[in-house]
Amino acid sequence: MARTADHGGGVRSLRVPIPDNPLGYTLVYVVDTDRGPVLVDTGWDDPASWDALTEGLAACGTSAAEIHGVVVTHHHPDHHGLSGRVRETSGAWIALHAADTAIVRRTRETRPERWSTYMADKLAAAGAPEEHLAPLRAPRARGRGSLPGLSPALPDREIVPGELLDLPGRRLRAVWTPGHTPGHVCLHLEEEHPAGLPGHGRLFSGDHLLPKITPHIGLYEDPDEVTVTDPLGDYLDSLERVGRLAPAEVLPAHQHTFTDAPGRVRQLLAHHEDRLTGLLALLTAPLTPWRLAERMEWNRPWEQISYGSRHIAVAEAEAHLRRLVKLGRAEAVAGSDPVAYVAV
Ligand SMILES: [Zn+2]
Ligand SMILES: [Zn+2]
């Protein structure tokens, strides 16, 4: 059963399911151009998801073989997963921001053992207990710390921030919105809203701006990271950037379309400010990132958070700690090992 929607002005969407994921589906957008349809994201690489994509394209009056190009908001497998298969079927180009292309290249080249070692070292430095690290350090831990979709497609084109994409007959401008990933982009359709809603065009927001949930902000997982990045700081800056665009409508990659982007941005900025304040209250005594994650508020008690989800939770705690350190509101305790942080 194809679930498609017509958003007017030559833009449609279809739902591509994400297997075993509470998010349910990715919204793939089909944008008509003078050279044929262009997709914004493609969905998870899975046979059922591919069927949903091809059925959805048929319901939109086209097919995978007719796709002219694929614009990918970020490298995550629920967005970029099927890009390679679309390219094989149609000869379409694939465009991605350079920072996420670097991650795709690394994912293709890094052996699973390297990921396990990297994850184990990183979690040890964050204060993870030995029983959590043991499975990662076991010789048979192949793939335990690896990323899903080990061979994502290498793109053929680079999405350059601030520039129009080469889409004949359309004005689609790339807006760099790092935070959720280092190369996440939103795409601003600089055309009047088809129903005349007030505001400036429409924004394909990927995972950056969603109507009801906040995207995961962790660390930019890079075994070779040399500089200390600040993904949460990047994300908050990126939120302000899309708020200032004031699009008439937001077309996100999950959930549903919505208006009042500046209002949603204000909510998210307030949410993160509250969260940082809450963490400071926990940091009156020194805590490692792991201990902080155990005490933070999640959608379920820590004991019920799965093994893999604890990695995500700790990354989120670390992203918040980096922000607090950068703001001068927390600091590392000198000589602590694993490093502990305290409010200042
Ligand atoms: Zn994502
Ligand atoms: Zn997503």
XYZ file of C-alpha atoms and ligand atoms in Angstrom:
346
model
C 0.000 0.000 0.000
C 1.608 3.212 -1.162
C 1.206 6.193 1.154
C 1.821 9.331 -0.861
C 0.904 12.998 -0.436
C 0.815 15.866 -2.933
C 2.249 19.042 -1.394
C 1.551 21.156 -4.489
C 3.927 22.942 -6.837
C 5.461 19.729 -8.171
C 6.427 18.309 -4.766
C 5.128 14.989 -3.465
C 6.126 12.705 -0.619
C 6.006 9.008 0.032
C 6.614 6.924 3.135
C 9.464 4.455 3.196
C 9.305 2.217 6.297
C 12.279 1.886 8.676
C 12.352 -1.723 9.944
C 12.080 -2.203 13.732
C 12.190 1.501 14.483
C 9.623 3.506 16.477
C 10.044 6.406 14.022
C 8.128 4.223 11.554
C 9.089 5.727 8.212
C 11.180 8.228 6.309
C 9.351 10.804 4.198
C 11.002 10.762 0.776
C 10.207 13.854 -1.299
C 9.827 13.784 -5.068
C 10.567 17.164 -6.665
C 9.730 17.596 -10.363
C 12.416 19.318 -12.441
C 12.739 20.012 -16.184
C 15.042 16.943 -16.378
C 12.876 14.552 -14.430
C 12.093 13.886 -10.776
C 14.704 14.477 -8.087
C 14.474 12.779 -4.673
C 15.244 14.370 -1.336
C 16.484 11.321 0.664
C 15.724 7.712 -0.261
C 15.081 5.573 2.850
C 16.437 2.471 4.580
C 18.241 -0.184 2.513
C 15.903 -3.143 2.966
C 13.849 -5.136 0.423
C 10.482 -4.084 1.911
C 11.602 -0.449 2.007
C 12.716 -0.630 -1.630
C 9.275 -2.015 -2.555
C 7.599 0.854 -0.692
C 9.813 3.355 -2.532
C 9.088 1.931 -5.997
C 5.344 1.600 -5.262
C 5.273 5.163 -3.957
C 7.056 6.438 -7.061
C 4.532 4.616 -9.247
C 1.687 6.256 -7.279
C 3.407 9.601 -8.010
C 3.292 8.783 -11.742
C 7.005 8.021 -12.134
C 9.473 5.205 -11.451
C 12.916 4.595 -9.967
C 14.341 4.339 -13.517
C 13.266 7.948 -14.265
C 14.976 9.582 -11.270
C 17.348 12.363 -12.400
C 19.136 12.949 -9.116
C 19.186 12.246 -5.363
C 19.803 15.012 -2.826
C 20.676 13.543 0.580
C 20.148 15.620 3.754
C 22.672 13.539 5.751
C 24.459 10.191 5.733
C 22.216 8.242 8.162
C 20.928 4.945 6.738
C 17.239 5.933 6.970
C 18.040 8.788 4.557
C 20.922 7.616 2.376
C 20.341 3.834 2.518
C 18.634 3.323 -0.839
C 20.525 6.043 -2.766
C 22.912 3.518 -4.315
C 20.075 1.297 -5.512
C 18.267 4.286 -7.081
C 21.506 5.210 -8.875
C 21.977 1.647 -10.161
C 18.426 1.639 -11.508
C 18.384 5.085 -13.110
C 21.918 6.443 -13.480
C 20.918 9.326 -11.180
C 23.605 11.412 -9.483
C 23.811 11.483 -5.667
C 24.627 14.721 -3.831
C 25.815 14.982 -0.194
C 27.693 17.551 1.906
C 31.475 16.976 2.030
C 31.564 16.407 5.812
C 29.063 13.542 5.564
C 30.781 12.205 2.437
C 33.914 11.894 4.591
C 31.918 9.740 7.042
C 30.569 7.571 4.206
C 34.128 7.053 2.956
C 35.344 6.178 6.468
C 32.444 3.777 7.053
C 33.282 1.953 3.820
C 36.979 1.722 4.693
C 36.918 1.025 8.425
C 36.984 -2.603 9.507
C 34.442 -3.612 12.204
C 37.261 -4.476 14.657
C 38.525 -0.902 14.404
C 35.055 0.347 15.376
C 34.865 -2.042 18.347
C 38.248 -0.855 19.605
C 37.346 2.783 19.052
C 33.997 2.389 20.847
C 35.561 0.491 23.766
C 38.324 3.093 24.244
C 35.894 5.974 23.960
C 33.416 4.435 26.432
C 36.236 3.605 28.867
C 37.336 7.248 28.724
C 33.720 8.243 29.450
C 33.708 6.061 32.583
C 31.768 3.004 31.332
C 31.964 0.043 33.744
C 34.097 -2.965 32.826
C 31.091 -5.282 32.304
C 29.825 -2.938 29.590
C 33.213 -2.854 27.842
C 33.927 -6.594 27.948
C 31.734 -7.571 24.959
C 33.382 -4.874 22.812
C 36.855 -6.086 23.770
C 36.122 -9.784 23.194
C 37.861 -11.080 20.060
C 34.512 -12.268 18.738
C 32.952 -8.816 19.064
C 32.903 -8.412 15.299
C 30.525 -5.676 14.342
C 29.235 -5.033 17.860
C 30.353 -1.413 17.734
C 30.064 -1.015 13.983
C 27.598 1.203 12.201
C 24.617 -0.130 10.265
C 24.860 -0.130 6.474
C 28.538 -0.899 6.105
C 28.714 -0.008 2.436
C 26.768 3.201 1.864
C 27.007 4.720 -1.639
C 29.744 7.256 -2.331
C 28.096 10.395 -3.739
C 29.044 11.887 -7.133
C 28.252 15.493 -6.268
C 29.007 17.794 -3.382
C 26.298 19.909 -1.790
C 27.913 23.314 -1.292
C 26.414 25.434 1.516
C 24.676 28.591 0.305
C 24.636 27.505 -3.337
C 21.718 26.531 -5.543
C 21.667 22.883 -6.557
C 21.772 22.238 -10.278
C 18.057 21.448 -10.699
C 16.762 22.709 -14.063
C 13.647 24.842 -13.563
C 13.829 24.955 -9.753
C 15.472 27.091 -7.100
C 16.697 24.794 -4.328
C 19.402 26.250 -2.093
C 21.558 24.287 0.350
C 21.566 25.507 3.956
C 24.310 23.876 6.041
C 22.840 22.776 9.394
C 25.531 20.766 11.243
C 24.697 19.245 14.647
C 22.772 16.002 14.082
C 25.636 15.090 11.720
C 28.569 17.322 10.708
C 27.343 17.578 7.102
C 23.573 17.774 7.613
C 21.875 20.157 5.177
C 18.393 21.574 4.884
C 17.197 22.490 1.391
C 15.360 25.725 0.846
C 12.917 25.732 -2.059
C 12.975 29.422 -2.921
C 9.624 29.489 -4.673
C 6.317 30.960 -3.627
C 4.214 28.610 -1.518
C 1.697 26.850 -3.822
C -1.221 27.596 -1.449
C -0.011 31.147 -0.806
C 0.993 30.590 2.856
C 2.947 33.566 4.226
C 6.713 33.178 4.602
C 9.716 32.423 2.439
C 9.313 29.300 0.341
C 9.503 25.798 1.766
C 12.231 24.019 3.693
C 13.154 20.337 3.394
C 14.483 19.962 6.924
C 15.750 16.335 7.051
C 16.218 15.414 10.732
C 17.255 18.944 11.735
C 13.799 20.352 12.428
C 10.980 17.914 13.228
C 7.492 18.816 14.482
C 7.264 16.639 17.617
C 10.662 15.167 18.468
C 14.187 16.435 19.000
C 16.915 14.833 16.884
C 19.746 12.958 18.575
C 22.759 15.207 19.148
C 25.798 13.168 20.134
C 29.417 13.378 19.076
C 30.629 13.308 15.471
C 31.866 9.708 15.731
C 35.332 9.820 14.215
C 38.107 7.449 15.304
C 40.632 9.958 13.964
C 39.106 13.053 15.498
C 41.837 15.515 16.403
C 39.908 18.664 17.229
C 37.337 18.848 20.030
C 34.082 19.488 18.190
C 30.927 20.972 19.727
C 27.985 19.285 17.960
C 25.352 20.699 20.322
C 26.735 24.221 19.819
C 26.650 23.615 16.048
C 23.072 22.377 16.289
C 21.841 25.384 18.282
C 23.495 27.755 15.767
C 21.929 25.788 12.894
C 18.499 26.072 14.539
C 18.790 29.858 14.650
C 19.855 29.858 10.998
C 16.719 28.046 9.784
C 14.506 30.086 12.150
C 15.742 33.267 10.424
C 14.820 31.817 7.002
C 11.178 31.848 8.166
C 9.906 29.369 5.565
C 6.144 29.239 4.920
C 6.170 25.475 5.474
C 8.610 22.826 6.710
C 8.827 19.451 4.944
C 10.674 17.187 7.429
C 11.991 13.641 6.865
C 9.868 12.111 9.654
C 6.400 12.684 11.123
C 4.531 15.401 9.154
C 4.783 18.838 7.532
C 4.230 21.942 9.645
C 4.257 25.753 9.609
C 5.743 28.320 12.051
C 9.362 27.186 11.844
C 10.539 30.130 14.041
C 8.117 29.004 16.776
C 9.384 25.423 16.618
C 12.977 26.696 16.719
C 12.212 28.723 19.856
C 10.725 25.614 21.516
C 13.813 23.553 20.739
C 16.227 26.253 21.910
C 14.248 26.493 25.182
C 14.260 22.697 25.530
C 18.049 22.516 25.230
C 18.534 25.483 27.583
C 16.373 23.658 30.172
C 18.315 20.463 29.630
C 21.674 22.214 30.115
C 20.381 23.867 33.298
C 19.151 20.479 34.557
C 22.555 18.932 33.894
C 24.314 21.706 35.805
C 22.173 20.831 38.816
C 23.415 17.217 38.540
C 27.026 18.401 38.237
C 27.275 19.956 41.704
C 29.415 16.872 42.470
C 31.910 15.580 39.846
C 30.513 13.001 37.387
C 31.962 11.085 34.455
C 29.905 11.270 31.229
C 28.692 7.710 31.948
C 27.520 8.576 35.480
C 25.881 11.733 34.124
C 24.036 9.714 31.460
C 22.755 7.336 34.160
C 21.254 10.282 36.030
C 19.846 12.200 33.044
C 16.178 12.007 32.129
C 15.446 9.613 29.260
C 12.206 8.211 27.883
C 12.621 5.206 30.215
C 14.637 4.272 33.336
C 18.352 3.638 32.727
C 18.014 -0.055 33.662
C 15.615 -0.517 30.731
C 17.833 1.220 28.166
C 19.350 -1.339 25.819
C 23.081 -1.943 25.430
C 23.340 -0.098 22.116
C 21.081 2.759 23.195
C 23.363 3.414 26.176
C 26.109 4.365 23.696
C 23.751 6.908 22.175
C 22.781 8.220 25.630
C 26.426 8.631 26.691
C 27.242 10.428 23.414
C 24.371 12.795 24.128
C 25.675 13.406 27.673
C 29.137 14.129 26.231
C 27.732 16.571 23.666
C 26.021 18.476 26.476
C 29.195 18.425 28.603
C 31.251 19.851 25.738
C 28.721 22.662 25.366
C 28.776 23.438 29.102
C 32.598 23.482 29.093
C 32.624 25.751 26.047
C 30.176 28.108 27.781
C 32.395 28.142 30.885
C 29.612 26.607 33.009
C 31.393 23.297 33.724
C 34.968 22.036 33.728
C 36.967 18.827 33.821
C 38.312 17.921 37.263
C 42.125 18.093 37.063
C 43.771 14.686 37.355
C 40.504 12.675 37.203
C 40.706 9.403 35.245
C 38.279 8.665 33.681
C 37.644 12.352 33.362
C 34.889 13.770 35.575
C 33.142 17.108 35.145
C 31.786 19.560 37.675
C 29.721 22.751 37.453
C 31.652 25.989 37.995
Zn 19.489 11.218 11.174
Zn 16.161 10.207 10.234
